[in-house]
Coordinates of C-alpha atoms and ligand atoms in Angstrom, one line a residue:
X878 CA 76.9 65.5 37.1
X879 CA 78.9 64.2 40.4
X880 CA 76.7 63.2 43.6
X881 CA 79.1 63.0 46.6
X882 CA 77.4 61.3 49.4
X883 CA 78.3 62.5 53.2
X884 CA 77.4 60.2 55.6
X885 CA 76.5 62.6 58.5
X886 CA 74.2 61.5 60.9
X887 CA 71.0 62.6 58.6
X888 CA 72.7 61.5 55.5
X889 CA 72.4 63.5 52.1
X890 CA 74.1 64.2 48.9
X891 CA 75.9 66.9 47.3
X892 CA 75.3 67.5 43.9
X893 CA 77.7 69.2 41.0
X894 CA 76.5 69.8 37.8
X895 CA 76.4 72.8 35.3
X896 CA 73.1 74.7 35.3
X897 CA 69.9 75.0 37.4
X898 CA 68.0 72.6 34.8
X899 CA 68.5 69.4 37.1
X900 CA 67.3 71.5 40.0
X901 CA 63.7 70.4 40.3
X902 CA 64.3 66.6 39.7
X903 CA 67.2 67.1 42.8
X904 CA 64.6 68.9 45.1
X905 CA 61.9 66.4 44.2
X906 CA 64.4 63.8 45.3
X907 CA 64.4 65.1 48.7
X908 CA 61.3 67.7 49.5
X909 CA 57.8 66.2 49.4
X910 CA 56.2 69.8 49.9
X911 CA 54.8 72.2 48.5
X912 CA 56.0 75.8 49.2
X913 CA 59.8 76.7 49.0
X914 CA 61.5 79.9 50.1
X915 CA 64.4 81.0 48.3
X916 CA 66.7 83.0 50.4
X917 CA 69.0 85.2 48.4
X918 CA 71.3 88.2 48.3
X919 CA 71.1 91.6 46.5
X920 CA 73.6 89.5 44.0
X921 CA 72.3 85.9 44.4
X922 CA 68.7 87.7 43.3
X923 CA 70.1 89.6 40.5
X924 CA 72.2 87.1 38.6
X925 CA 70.6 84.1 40.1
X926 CA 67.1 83.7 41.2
X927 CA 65.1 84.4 38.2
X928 CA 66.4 81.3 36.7
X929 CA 66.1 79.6 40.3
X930 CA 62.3 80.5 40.2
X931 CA 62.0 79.0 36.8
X932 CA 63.9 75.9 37.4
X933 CA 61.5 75.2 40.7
X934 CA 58.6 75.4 38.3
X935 CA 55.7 73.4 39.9
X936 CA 56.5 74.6 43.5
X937 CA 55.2 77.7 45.2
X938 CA 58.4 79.3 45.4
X939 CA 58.8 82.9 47.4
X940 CA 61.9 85.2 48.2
X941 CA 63.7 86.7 50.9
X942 CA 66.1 88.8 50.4
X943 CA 68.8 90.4 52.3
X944 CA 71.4 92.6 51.6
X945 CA 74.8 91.3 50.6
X946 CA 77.7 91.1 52.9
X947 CA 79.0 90.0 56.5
X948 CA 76.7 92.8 58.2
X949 CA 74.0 90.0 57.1
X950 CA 74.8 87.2 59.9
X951 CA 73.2 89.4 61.8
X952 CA 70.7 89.3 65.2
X953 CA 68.5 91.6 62.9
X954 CA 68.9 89.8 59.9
X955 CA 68.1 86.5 61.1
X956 CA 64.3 87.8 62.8
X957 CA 64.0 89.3 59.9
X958 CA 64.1 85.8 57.8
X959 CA 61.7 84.1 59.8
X960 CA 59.0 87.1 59.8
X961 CA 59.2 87.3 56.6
X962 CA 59.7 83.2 56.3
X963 CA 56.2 83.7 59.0
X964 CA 54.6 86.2 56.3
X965 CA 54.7 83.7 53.8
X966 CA 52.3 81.3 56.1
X967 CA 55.3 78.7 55.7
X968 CA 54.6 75.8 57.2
X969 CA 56.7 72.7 58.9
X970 CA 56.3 70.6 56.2
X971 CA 57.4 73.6 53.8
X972 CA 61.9 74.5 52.8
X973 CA 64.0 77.1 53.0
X974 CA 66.7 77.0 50.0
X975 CA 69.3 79.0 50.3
X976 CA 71.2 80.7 47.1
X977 CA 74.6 82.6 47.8
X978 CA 77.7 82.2 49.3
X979 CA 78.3 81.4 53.1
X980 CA 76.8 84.6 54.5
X981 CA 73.3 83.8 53.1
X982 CA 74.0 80.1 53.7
X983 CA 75.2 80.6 57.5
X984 CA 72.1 82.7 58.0
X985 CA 69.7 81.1 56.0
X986 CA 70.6 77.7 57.6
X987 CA 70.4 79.2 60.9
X988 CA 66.8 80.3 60.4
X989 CA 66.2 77.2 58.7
X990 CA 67.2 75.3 61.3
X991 CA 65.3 77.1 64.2
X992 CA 61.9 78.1 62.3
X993 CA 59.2 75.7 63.6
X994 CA 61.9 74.0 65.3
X995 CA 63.2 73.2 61.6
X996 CA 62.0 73.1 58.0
X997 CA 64.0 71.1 55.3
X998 CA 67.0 73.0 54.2
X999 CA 68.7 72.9 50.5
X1000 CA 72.0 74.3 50.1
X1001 CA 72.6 75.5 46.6
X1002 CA 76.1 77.8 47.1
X1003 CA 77.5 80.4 44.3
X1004 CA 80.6 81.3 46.0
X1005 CA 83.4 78.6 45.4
X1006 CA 83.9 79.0 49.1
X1007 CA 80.4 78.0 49.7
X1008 CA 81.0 75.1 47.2
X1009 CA 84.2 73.8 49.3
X1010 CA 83.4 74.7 52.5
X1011 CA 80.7 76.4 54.3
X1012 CA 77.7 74.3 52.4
X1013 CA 78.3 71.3 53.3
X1014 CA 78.9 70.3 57.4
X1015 CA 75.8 71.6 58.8
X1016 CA 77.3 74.6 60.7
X1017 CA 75.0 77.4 60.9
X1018 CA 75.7 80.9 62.3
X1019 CA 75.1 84.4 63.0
X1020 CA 77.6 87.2 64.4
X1021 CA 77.6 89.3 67.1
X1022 CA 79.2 92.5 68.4
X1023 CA 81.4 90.4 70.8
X1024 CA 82.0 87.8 68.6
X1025 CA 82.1 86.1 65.2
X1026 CA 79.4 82.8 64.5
X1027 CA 78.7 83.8 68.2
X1028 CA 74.8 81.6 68.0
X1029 CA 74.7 78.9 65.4
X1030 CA 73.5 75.4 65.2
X1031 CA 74.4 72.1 63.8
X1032 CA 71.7 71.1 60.9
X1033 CA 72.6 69.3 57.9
X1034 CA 71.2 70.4 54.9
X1035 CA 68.8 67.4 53.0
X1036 CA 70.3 68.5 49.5
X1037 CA 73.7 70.9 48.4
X1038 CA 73.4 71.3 44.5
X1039 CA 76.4 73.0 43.2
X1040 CA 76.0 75.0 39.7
X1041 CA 79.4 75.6 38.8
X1042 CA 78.5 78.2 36.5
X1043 CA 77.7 80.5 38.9
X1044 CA 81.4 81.3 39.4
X1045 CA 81.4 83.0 36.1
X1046 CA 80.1 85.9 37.6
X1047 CA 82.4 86.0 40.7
X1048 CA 85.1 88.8 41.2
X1049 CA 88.6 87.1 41.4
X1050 CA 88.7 88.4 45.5
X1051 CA 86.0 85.9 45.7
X1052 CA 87.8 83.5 43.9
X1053 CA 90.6 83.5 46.2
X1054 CA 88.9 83.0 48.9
X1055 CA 87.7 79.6 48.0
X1056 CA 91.4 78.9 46.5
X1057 CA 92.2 79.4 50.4
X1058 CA 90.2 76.4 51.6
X1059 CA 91.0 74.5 48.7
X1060 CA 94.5 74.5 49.4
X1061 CA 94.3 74.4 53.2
X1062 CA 92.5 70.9 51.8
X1063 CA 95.8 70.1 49.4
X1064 CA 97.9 70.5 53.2
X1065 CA 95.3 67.8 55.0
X1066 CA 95.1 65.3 52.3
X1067 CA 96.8 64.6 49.1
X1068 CA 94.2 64.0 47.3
X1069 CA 94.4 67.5 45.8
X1070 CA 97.4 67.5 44.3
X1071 CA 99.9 70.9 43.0
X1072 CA 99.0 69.7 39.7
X1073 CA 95.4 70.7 40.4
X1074 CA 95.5 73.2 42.2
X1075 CA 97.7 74.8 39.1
X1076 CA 95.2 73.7 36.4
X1077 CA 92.3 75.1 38.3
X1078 CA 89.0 72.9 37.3
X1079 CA 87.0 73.9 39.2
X1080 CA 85.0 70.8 39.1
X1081 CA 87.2 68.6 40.3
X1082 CA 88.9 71.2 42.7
X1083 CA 85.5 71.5 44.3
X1084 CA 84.8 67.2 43.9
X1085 CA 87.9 66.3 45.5
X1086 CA 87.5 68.8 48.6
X1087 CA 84.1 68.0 49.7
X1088 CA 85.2 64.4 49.9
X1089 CA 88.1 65.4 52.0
X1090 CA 85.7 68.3 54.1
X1091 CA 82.9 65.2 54.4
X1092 CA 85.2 62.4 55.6
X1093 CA 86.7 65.0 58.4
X1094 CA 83.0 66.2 59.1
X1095 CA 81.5 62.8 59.2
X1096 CA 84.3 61.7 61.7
X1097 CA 83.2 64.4 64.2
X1098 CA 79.9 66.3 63.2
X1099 CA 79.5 68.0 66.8
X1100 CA 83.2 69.7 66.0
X1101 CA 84.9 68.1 69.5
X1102 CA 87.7 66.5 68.1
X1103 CA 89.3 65.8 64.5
X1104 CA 87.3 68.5 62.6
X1105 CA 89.7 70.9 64.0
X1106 CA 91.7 70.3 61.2
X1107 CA 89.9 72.4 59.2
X1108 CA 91.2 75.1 61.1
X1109 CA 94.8 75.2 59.6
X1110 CA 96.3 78.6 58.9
X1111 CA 92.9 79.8 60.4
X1112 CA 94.3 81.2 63.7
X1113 CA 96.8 83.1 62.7
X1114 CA 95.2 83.7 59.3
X1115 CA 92.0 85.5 61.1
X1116 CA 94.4 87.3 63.8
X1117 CA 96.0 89.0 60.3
X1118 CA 92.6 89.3 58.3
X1119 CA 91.5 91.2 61.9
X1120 CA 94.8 93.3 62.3
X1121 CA 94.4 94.2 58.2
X1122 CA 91.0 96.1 59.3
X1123 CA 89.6 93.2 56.9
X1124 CA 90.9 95.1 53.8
X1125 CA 92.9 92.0 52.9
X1126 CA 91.2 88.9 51.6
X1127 CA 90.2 86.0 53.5
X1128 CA 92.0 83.9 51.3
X1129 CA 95.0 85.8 51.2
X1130 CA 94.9 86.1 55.0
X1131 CA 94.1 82.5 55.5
X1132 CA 97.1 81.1 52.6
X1133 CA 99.2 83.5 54.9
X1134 CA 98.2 81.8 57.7
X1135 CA 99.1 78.4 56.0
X1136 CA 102.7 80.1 55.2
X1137 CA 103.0 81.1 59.0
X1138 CA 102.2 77.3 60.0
X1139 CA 105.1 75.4 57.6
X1140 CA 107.4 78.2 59.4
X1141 CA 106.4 77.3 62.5
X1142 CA 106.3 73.8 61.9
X1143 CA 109.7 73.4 60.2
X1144 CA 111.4 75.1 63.4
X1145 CA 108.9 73.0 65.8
X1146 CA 109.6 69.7 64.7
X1147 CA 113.6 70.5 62.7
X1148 CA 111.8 69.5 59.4
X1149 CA 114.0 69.2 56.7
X1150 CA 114.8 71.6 53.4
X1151 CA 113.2 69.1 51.4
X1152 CA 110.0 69.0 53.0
X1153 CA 109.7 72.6 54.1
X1154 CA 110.3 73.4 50.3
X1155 CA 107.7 70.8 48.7
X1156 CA 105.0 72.6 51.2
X1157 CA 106.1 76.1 50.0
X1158 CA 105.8 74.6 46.6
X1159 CA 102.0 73.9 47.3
X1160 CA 101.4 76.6 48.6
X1161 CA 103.3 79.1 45.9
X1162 CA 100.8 76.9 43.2
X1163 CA 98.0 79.2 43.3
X1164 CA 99.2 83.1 43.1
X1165 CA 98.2 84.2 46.7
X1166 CA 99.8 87.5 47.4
X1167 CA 102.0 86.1 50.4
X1168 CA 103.7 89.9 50.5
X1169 CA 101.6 90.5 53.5
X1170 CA 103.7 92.4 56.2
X1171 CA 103.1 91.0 59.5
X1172 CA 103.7 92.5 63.1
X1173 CA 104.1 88.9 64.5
X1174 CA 104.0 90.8 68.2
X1175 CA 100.7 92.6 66.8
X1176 CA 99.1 89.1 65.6
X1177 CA 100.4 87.6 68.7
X1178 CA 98.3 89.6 70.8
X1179 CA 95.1 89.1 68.9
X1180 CA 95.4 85.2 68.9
X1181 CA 95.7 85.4 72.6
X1182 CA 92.5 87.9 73.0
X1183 CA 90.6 85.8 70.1
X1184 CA 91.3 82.5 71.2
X1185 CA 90.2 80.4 74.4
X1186 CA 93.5 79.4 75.6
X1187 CA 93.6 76.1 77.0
X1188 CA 95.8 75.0 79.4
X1189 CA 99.5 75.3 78.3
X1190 CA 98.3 77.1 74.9
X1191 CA 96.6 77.6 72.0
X1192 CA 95.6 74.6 69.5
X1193 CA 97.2 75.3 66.7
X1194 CA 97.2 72.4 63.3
X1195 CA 101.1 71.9 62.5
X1196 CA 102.3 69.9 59.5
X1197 CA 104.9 68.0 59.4
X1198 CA 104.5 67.2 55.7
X1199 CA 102.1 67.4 52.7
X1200 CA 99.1 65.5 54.1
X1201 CA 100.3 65.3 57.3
X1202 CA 98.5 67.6 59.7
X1203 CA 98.8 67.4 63.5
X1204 CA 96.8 69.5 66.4
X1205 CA 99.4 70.6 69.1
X1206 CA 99.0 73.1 71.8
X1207 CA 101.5 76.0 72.4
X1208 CA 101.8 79.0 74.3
X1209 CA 101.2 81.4 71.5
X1210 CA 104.8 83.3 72.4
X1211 CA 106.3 79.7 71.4
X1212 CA 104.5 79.8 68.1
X1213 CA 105.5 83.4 67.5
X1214 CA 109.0 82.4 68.2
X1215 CA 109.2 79.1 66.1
X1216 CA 107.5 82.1 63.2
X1217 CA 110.3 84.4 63.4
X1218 CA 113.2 82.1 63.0
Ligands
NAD1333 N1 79.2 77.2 57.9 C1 80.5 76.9 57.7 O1 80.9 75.8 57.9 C2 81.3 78.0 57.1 C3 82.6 77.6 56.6 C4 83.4 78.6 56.1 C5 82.9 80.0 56.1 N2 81.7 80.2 56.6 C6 81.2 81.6 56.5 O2 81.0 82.0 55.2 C7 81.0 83.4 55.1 C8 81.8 83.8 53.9 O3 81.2 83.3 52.8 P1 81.6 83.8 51.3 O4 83.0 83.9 51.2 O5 80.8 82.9 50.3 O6 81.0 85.3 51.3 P2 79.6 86.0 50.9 O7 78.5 85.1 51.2 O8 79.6 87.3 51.6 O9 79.8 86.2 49.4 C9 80.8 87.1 48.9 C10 80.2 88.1 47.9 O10 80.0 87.5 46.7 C11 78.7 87.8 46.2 N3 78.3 86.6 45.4 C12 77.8 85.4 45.8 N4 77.8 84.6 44.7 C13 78.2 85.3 43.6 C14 78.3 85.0 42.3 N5 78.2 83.7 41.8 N6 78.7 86.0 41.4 C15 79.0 87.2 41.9 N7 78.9 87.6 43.2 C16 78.5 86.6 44.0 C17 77.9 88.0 47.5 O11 76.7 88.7 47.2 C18 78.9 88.7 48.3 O12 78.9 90.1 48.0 C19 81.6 83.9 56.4 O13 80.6 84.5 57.2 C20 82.1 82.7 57.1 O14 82.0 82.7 58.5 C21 80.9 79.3 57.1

């Protein structure tokens, strides 16, 4: 077992073992109460929360479940959570855990956060994004028509407990969606190296990015600054994951993004051959399908609707090596331009 500690303002640890068996001694660690309500998926219940309920033996444990999917981070959804969390009679004192990937996390979180002004919250992910990303940082969110993560809050979870073996069951789609983050990671610090990235354990693919996610969160919980970083190849990855009518992968969309970036940063700042190839090296270490045809003109347009342009551009992260990322505003034409040479 691995504890990582992230020293955000409420401080607490993330956990990675194999198994739910250390569950209950984790939870007692941080959750004096009694009642806990496990917040699932129509696949997080299936292949997960019988041996969730087991595991919590000793608690009164009840379920909410909601149906699987993006449609989830929903208005709907979310008031649906806390009747339900309301029909349960749980109280303050009580916790909201939530099992799946970052769609029941995000909304689960959300309604954690906001029911009774805030119940404890325990994290335990199944998607490797989840594991990597969305579990640990305290952002909470739900959509809306006009807008993606639209209302959300900043709570930190008391406890993220990471079972690794719930990856068995996740389709390989899945699976590259958390290879995304993971190597967006690799780009902002070298502590992931190509080597692991190609020998793909999990464990410490997963151990070596939430240090690198906590140190960026901890540096700026309230996101006005430095965790922007965590946005590279996001931009233009989302503008191409929108433009795809979100039949192309996020990971895909988002290592296509990263792909974009060492273009545009090799032109930006005259990089040379050497480091331009060692970043396509990286990024070539995991088998993202980088065949994505782009209508640069296309994706330039939806960055510029998406995006809040500040003044004299958009924020995008540059590299100007492995490890070596850099937040610089451009007009988005500039970027596009840098792109296409
Ligand atoms: N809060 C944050 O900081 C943060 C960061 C990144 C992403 N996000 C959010 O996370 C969401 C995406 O999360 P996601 O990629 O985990 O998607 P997801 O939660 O929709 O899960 C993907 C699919 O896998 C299924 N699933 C989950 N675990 C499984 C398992 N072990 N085996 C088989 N199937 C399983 C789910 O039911 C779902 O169908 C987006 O809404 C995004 O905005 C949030």
């Amino acid at each position: 077992m691995k504890r990582i500690p992230i020293a955000a303002s409420k401080p607490y640890e993330a956990i990675i073992t194999e198994g739910f068996n250390d569950l209950f001694a984790e939870v007692n660690r941080v959750f004096g109460g009694e009642k806990i309500a496990v917040i699932t998926d129509d696949n997080t219940h299936r292949l997960f929360y019988g041996d969730v309920k087991a595991a919590l033996k000793g608690y009164e444990v009840v379920n909410v479940n909601i149906a699987a999917g993006e449609k989830s981070k929903s208005v709907g959804t979310y008031a649906e959570i806390l009747s339900a969390l309301a029909s349960a009679k749980l109280k303050r004192g009580d916790c909201v855990l939530t099992l799946g990937g970052g769609v029941v996390g995000d909304v689960g979180g959300f309604a954690a956060s906001t029911y009774m002004r805030g119940v404890t919250y325990i994290q335990c992910p199944t998607t490797l994004l989840a594991d990597v990303d969305s579990s640990v940082g305290g952002k909470t969110a739900i959509d809306f028509p006009e807008g993606k993560n639209l209302a959300g809050t900043f709570y930190q979870p008391s406890l993220v407990y990471i079972n690794t073996e719930c990856l068995k069951t996740l389709p390989p789609r899945e699976i590259d969606c958390g290879m995304g983050e993971i190597v967006k990671y690799a780009f902002l610090d070298k502590t992931v190296s190509l080597a692991d990235v190609k020998e793909l354990n999990y464990q410490t693919l997963i151990e070596k990015s939430i240090k690198i996610k906590a140190d960026i969160v901890c540096k700026d919980e309230f996101d006005k600054g430095v965790r922007a970083l965590l946005n590279l190849g996001h931009t233009i990855g989302h503008a191409i994951e929108v433009a795809s009518g979100f039949t192309l992968s996020h990971g895909a969309c988002v290592a296509k993004g990263i792909d974009a970036i060492i273009d545009i940063s090799t032109d930006f700042y005259g990089l040379s051959e050497e480091k331009t190839n060692e970043m396509k090296a990286l990024l070539r270490a995991y088998p993202f399908d980088l065949d994505i045809d782009c209508d640069k003109e296309k994706i330039a347009e939806k960055i510029a609707l998406d995006k809040k342009a500040e003044k004299g551009g958009v924020k995008f992260i540059l590299l100007k090596g492995v490890g070596s990322p850099i937040a610089e505003t451009l007009p988005v034409e500039e970027a596009i331009r840098c792109w296409r040479r």
